[in-house]
mmCIF file of C-alpha atoms in Angstrom:
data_model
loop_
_atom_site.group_PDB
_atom_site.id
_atom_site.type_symbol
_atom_site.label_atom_id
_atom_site.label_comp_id
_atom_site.label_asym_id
_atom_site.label_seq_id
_atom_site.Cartn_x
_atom_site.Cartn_y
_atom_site.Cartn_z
ATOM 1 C CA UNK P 1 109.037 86.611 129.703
ATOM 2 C CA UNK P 2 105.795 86.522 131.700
ATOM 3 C CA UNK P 3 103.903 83.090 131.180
ATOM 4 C CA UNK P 4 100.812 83.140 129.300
ATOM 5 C CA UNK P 5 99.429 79.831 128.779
ATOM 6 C CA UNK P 6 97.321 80.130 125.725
ATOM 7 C CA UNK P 7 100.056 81.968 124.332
ATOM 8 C CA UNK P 8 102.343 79.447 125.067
ATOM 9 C CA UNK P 9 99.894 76.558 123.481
ATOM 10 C CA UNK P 10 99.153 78.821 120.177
ATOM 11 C CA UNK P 11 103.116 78.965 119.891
ATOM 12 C CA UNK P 12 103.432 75.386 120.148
ATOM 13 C CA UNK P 13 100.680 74.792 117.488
ATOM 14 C CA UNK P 14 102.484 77.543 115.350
ATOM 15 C CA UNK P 15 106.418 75.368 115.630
ATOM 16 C CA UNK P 16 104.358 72.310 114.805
ATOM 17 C CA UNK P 17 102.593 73.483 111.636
ATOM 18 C CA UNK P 18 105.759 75.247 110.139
ATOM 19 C CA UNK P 19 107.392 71.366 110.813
ATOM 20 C CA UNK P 20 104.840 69.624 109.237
ATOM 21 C CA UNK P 21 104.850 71.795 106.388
ATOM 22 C CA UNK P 22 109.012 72.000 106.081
ATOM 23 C CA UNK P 23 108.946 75.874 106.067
ATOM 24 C CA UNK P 24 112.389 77.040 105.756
ATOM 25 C CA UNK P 25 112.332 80.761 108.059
ATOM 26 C CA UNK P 26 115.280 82.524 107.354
ATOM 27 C CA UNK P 27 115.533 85.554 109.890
ATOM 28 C CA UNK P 28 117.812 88.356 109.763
ATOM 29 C CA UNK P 29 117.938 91.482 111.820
ATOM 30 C CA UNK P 30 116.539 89.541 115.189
ATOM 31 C CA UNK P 31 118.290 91.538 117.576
ATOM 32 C CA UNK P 32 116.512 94.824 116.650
ATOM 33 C CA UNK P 33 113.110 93.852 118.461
ATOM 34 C CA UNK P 34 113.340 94.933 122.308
ATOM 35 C CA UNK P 35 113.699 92.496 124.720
ATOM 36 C CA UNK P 36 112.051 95.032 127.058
ATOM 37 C CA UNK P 37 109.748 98.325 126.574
ATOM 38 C CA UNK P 38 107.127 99.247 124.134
ATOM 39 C CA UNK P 39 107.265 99.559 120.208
ATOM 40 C CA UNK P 40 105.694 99.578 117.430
ATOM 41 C CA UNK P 41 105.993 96.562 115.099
ATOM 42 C CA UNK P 42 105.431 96.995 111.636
ATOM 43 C CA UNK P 43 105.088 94.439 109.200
ATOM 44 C CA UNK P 44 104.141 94.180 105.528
ATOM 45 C CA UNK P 45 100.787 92.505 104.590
ATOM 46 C CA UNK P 46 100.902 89.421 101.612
ATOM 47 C CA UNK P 47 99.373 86.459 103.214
ATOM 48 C CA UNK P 48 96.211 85.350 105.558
ATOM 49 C CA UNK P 49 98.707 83.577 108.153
ATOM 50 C CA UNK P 50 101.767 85.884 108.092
ATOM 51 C CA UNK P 51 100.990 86.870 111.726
ATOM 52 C CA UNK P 52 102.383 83.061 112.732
ATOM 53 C CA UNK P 53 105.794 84.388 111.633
ATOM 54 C CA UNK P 54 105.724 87.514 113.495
ATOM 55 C CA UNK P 55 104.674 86.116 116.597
ATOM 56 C CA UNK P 56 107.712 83.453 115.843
ATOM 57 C CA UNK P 57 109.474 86.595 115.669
ATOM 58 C CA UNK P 58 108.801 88.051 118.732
ATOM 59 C CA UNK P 59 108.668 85.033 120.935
ATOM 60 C CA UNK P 60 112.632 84.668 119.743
ATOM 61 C CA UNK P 61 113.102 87.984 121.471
ATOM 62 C CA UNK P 62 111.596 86.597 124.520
ATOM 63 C CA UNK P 63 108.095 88.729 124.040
ATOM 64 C CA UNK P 64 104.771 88.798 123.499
ATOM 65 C CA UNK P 65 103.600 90.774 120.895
ATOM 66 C CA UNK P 66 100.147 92.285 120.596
ATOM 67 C CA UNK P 67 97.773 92.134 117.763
ATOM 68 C CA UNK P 68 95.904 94.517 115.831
ATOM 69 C CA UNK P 69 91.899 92.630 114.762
ATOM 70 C CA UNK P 70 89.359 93.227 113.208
ATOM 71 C CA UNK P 71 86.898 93.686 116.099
ATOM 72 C CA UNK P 72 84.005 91.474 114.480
ATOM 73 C CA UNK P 73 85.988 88.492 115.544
ATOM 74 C CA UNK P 74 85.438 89.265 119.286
ATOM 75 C CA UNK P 75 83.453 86.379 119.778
ATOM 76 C CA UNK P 76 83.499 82.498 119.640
ATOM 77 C CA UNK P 77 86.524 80.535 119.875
ATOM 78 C CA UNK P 78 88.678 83.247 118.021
ATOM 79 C CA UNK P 79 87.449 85.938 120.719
ATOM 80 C CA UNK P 80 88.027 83.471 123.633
ATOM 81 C CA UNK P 81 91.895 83.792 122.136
ATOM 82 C CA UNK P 82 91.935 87.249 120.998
ATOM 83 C CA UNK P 83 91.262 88.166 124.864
ATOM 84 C CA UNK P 84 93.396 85.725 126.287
ATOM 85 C CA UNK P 85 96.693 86.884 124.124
ATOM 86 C CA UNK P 86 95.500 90.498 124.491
ATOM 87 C CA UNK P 87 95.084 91.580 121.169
ATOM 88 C CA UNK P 88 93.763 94.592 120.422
ATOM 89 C CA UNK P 89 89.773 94.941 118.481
ATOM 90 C CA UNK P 90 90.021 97.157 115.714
ATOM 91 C CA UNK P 91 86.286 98.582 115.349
ATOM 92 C CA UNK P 92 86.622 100.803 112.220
ATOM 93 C CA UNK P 93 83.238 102.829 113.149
ATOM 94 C CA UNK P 94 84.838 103.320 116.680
ATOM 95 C CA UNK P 95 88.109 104.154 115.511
ATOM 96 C CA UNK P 96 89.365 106.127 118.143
ATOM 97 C CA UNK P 97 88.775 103.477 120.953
ATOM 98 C CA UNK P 98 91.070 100.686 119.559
ATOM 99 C CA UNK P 99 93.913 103.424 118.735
ATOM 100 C CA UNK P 100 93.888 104.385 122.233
ATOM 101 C CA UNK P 101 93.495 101.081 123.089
ATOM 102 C CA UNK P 102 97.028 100.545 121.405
ATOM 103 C CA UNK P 103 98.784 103.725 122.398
ATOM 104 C CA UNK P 104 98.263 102.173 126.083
ATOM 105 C CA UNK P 105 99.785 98.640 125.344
ATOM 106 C CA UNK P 106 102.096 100.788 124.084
ATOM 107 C CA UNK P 107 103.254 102.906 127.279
ATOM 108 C CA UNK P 108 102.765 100.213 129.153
ATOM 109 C CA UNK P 109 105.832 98.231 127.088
ATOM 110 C CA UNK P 110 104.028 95.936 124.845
ATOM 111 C CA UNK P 111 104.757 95.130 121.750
ATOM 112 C CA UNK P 112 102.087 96.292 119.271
ATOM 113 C CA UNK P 113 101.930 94.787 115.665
ATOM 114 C CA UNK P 114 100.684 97.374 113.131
ATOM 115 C CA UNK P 115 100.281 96.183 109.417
ATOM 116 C CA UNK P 116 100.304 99.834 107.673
ATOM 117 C CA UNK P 117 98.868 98.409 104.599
ATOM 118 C CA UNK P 118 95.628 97.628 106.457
ATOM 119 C CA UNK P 119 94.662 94.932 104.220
ATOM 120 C CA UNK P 120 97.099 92.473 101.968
ATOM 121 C CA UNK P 121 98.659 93.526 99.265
ATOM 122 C CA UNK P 122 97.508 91.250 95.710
ATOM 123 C CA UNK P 123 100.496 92.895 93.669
ATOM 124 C CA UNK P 124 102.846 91.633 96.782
ATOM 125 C CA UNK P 125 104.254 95.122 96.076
ATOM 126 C CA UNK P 126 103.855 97.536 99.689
ATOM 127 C CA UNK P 127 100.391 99.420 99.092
ATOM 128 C CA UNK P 128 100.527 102.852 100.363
ATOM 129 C CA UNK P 129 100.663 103.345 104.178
ATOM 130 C CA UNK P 130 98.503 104.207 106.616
ATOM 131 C CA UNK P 131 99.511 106.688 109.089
ATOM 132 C CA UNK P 132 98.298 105.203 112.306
ATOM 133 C CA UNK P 133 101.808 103.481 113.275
ATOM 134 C CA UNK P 134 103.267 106.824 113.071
ATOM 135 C CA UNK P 135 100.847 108.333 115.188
ATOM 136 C CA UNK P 136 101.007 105.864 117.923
ATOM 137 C CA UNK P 137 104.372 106.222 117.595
ATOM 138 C CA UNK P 138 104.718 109.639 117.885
ATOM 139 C CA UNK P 139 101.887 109.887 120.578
ATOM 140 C CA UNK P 140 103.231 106.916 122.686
ATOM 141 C CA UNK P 141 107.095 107.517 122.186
ATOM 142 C CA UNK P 142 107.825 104.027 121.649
ATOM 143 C CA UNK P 143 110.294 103.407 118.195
ATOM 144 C CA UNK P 144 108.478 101.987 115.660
ATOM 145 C CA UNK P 145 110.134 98.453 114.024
ATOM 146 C CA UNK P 146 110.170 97.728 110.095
ATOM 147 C CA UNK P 147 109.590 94.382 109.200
ATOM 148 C CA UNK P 148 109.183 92.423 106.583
ATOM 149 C CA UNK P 149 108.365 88.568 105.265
ATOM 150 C CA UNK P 150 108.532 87.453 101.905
ATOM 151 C CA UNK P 151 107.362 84.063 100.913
ATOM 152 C CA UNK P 152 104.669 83.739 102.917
ATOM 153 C CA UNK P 153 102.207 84.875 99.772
ATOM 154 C CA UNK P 154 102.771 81.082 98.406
ATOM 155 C CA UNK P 155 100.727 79.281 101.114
ATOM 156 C CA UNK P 156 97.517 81.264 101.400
ATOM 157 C CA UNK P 157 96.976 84.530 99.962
ATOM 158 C CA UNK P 158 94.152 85.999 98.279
ATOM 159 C CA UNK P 159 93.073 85.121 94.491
ATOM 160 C CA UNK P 160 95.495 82.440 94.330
ATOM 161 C CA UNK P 161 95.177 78.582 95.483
ATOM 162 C CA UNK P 162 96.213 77.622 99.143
ATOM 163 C CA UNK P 163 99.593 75.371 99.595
ATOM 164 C CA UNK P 164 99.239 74.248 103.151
ATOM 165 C CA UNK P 165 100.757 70.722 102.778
ATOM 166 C CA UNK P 166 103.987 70.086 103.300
ATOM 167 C CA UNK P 167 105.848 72.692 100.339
ATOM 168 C CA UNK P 168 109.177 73.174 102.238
ATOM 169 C CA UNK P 169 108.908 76.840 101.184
ATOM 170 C CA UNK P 170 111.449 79.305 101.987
ATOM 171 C CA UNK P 171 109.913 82.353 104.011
ATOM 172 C CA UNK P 172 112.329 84.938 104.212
ATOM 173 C CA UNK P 173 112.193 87.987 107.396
ATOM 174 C CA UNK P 174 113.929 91.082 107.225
ATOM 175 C CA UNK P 175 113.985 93.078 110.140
ATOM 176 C CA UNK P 176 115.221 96.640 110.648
ATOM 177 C CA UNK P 177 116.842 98.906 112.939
ATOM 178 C CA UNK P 178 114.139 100.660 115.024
ATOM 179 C CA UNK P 179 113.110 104.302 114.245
ATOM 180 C CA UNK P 180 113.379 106.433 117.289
ATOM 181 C CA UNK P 181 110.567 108.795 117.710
ATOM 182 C CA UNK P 182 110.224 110.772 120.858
ATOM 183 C CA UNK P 183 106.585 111.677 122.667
ATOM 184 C CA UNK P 184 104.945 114.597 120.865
ATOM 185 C CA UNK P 185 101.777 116.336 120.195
ATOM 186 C CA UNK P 186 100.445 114.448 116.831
ATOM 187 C CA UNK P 187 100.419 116.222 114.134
ATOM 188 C CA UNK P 188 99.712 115.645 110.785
ATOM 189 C CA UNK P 189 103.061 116.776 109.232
ATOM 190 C CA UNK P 190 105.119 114.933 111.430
ATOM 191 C CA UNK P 191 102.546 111.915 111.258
ATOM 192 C CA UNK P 192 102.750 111.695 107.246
ATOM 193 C CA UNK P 193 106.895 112.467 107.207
ATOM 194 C CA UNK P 194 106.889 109.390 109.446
ATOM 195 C CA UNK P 195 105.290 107.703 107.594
ATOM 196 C CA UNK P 196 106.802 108.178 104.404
ATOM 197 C CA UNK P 197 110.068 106.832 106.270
ATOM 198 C CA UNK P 198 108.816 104.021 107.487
ATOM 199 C CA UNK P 199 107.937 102.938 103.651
ATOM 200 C CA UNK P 200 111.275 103.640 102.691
ATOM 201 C CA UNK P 201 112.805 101.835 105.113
ATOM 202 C CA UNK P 202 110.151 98.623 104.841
ATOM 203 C CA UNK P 203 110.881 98.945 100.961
ATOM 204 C CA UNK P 204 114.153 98.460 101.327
ATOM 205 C CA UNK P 205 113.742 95.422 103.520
ATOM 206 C CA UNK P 206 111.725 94.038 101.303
ATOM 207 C CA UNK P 207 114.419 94.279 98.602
ATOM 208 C CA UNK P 208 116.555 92.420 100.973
ATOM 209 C CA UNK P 209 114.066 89.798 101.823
ATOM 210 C CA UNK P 210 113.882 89.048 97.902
ATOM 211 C CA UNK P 211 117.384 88.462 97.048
ATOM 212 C CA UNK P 212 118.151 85.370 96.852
ATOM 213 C CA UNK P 213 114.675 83.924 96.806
ATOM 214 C CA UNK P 214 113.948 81.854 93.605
ATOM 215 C CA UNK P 215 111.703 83.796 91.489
ATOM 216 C CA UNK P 216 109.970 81.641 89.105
ATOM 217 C CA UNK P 217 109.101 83.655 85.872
ATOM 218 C CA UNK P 218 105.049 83.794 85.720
ATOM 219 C CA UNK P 219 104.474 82.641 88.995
ATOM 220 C CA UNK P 220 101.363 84.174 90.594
ATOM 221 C CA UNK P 221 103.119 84.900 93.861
ATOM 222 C CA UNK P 222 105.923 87.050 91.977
ATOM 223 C CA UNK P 223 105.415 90.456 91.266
ATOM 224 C CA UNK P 224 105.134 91.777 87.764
ATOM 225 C CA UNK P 225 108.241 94.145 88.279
ATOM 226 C CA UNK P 226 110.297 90.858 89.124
ATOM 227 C CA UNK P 227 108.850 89.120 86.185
ATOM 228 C CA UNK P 228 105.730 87.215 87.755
ATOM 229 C CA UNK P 229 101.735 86.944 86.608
ATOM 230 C CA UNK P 230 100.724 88.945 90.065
ATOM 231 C CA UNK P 231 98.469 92.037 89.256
ATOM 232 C CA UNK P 232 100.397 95.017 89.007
ATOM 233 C CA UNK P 233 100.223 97.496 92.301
ATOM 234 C CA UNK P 234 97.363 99.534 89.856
ATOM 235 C CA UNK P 235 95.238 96.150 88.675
ATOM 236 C CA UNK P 236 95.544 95.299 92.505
ATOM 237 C CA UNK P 237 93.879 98.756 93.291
ATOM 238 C CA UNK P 238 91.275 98.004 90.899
ATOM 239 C CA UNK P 239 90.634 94.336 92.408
ATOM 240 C CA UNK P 240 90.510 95.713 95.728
ATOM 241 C CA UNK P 241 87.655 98.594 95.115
ATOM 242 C CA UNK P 242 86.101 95.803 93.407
ATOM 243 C CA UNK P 243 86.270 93.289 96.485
ATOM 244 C CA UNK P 244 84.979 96.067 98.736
ATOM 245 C CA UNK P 245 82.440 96.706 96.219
ATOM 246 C CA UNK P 246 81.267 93.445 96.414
ATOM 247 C CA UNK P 247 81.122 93.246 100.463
ATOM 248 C CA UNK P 248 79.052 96.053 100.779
ATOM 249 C CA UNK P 249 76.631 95.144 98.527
ATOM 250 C CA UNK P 250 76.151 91.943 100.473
ATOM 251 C CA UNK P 251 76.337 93.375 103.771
ATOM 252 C CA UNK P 252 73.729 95.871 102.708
ATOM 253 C CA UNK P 253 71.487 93.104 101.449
ATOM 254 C CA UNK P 254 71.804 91.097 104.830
ATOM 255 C CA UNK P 255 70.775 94.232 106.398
ATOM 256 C CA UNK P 256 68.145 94.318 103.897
ATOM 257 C CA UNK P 257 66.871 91.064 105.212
ATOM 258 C CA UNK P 258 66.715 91.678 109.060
ATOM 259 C CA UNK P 259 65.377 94.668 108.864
#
């Protein structure tokens, strides 16, 4: 593995915050991230910090892996390390410049993280994919990695009260065979029957990530299908319009008032 110093120091930080908190990381499927060559890693979406585990992930695989951000943070301290561990902007008006952006980490053997969700799930149920892991996929020929961490949701997620002292919470990884997918012309068939596999297959890791797991009745972190007070995947839907809802309106009165 190639030495990247601020990498090295974030990682660091990351062992020592999972110790002082007691975090129990179970991982299982390890061996299926490449110790060499691109692919696409994608991961399921429940908490604000869940990319700690999957950078744990990777660096146990001797790599690297490259994130996906929103491009706004490009700047401070948080673009200072976004540029130094080579993560990737995501500028939703300029779309098409981060995806290339990725499709090039990509061929040139990086790991990419991808969270098809786009944004985290409140129902802690997978939301409905986006298709721009399959398309890099398909466009870069690099396999594309399910993944998926349960637990997580308990210390900081959205709606519910952070638990960042030390909770000895079990997180749970799952982490599947990779899906081969040679270099093609993207298309939006093959893009979308991708797709649907790769929800299938992160499902079903979920599933496995689960059992086992203490499941409280009523908790807020437990699904309604497994008995908790979470919203149900169609309340979440409804929370989420409303959450955008609310940021444009704000957005559009900042504008509002430097204009």
């Amino acid at each position: 593995m190639v030495r990247e110093p601020v990498f090295d120091v974030l990682t660091g930080l990351v062992h020592g915050v999972f110790r002082a908190q007691g975090l129990r990381v179970d991982i299982a499927g390890q061996e299926h991230i490449p110790r060499t060559g691109g692919a696409v890693l994608a991961v399921n979406h429940t908490a604000y910090l869940d990319f700690m585990e999957v950078g744990l992930v990777g660096r146990r695989s001797g790599r690297n892996v490259r994130y996906m951000m929103k491009a706004e943070l490009e700047h401070g301290i948080v673009g200072w390390l976004m540029k130094h561990c080579k993560a990737i902007g995501v500028d939703r008006r300029h779309g098409a410049e981060s995806y290339e952006r990725a499709v090039t980490a990509l061929r040139d053997g990086e790991i990419v993280v991808v969270y098809p969700e786009a944004t985290i799930s409140r129902s802690f149920e997978l939301k409905e994919f986006k298709s721009g892991a399959a398309r890099m996929a398909i466009e870069s020929g690099a396999p594309i990695v399910p993944m998926t961490i349960w637990g997580a949701q308990r210390i900081w997620t959205k709606d519910i009260p952070k638990q960042l002292g030390r909770n000895h919470f079990p997180i749970h990884i799952r982490i599947g065979e990779p899906i081969a997918v040679p270099a093609a012309e993207v298309t939006t068939p093959a893009a979308d029957a991708l797709t649907a596999e790769l929800h299938t297959r992160m499902a079903d890791l979920l599933t496995l990530a689960q059992q086992g797991y203490e499941l409280p009745p009523g908790a807020p972190w437990v699904p309604a299908r497994l008995g908790g007070s979470a919203p149900t995947p169609e309340r979440a839907t409804v929370l989420d319009r409303e959450e955008l809802a609310r940021r444009r309106a704000a957005a559009e009165r900042k504008a509002g008032r430097t204009a």
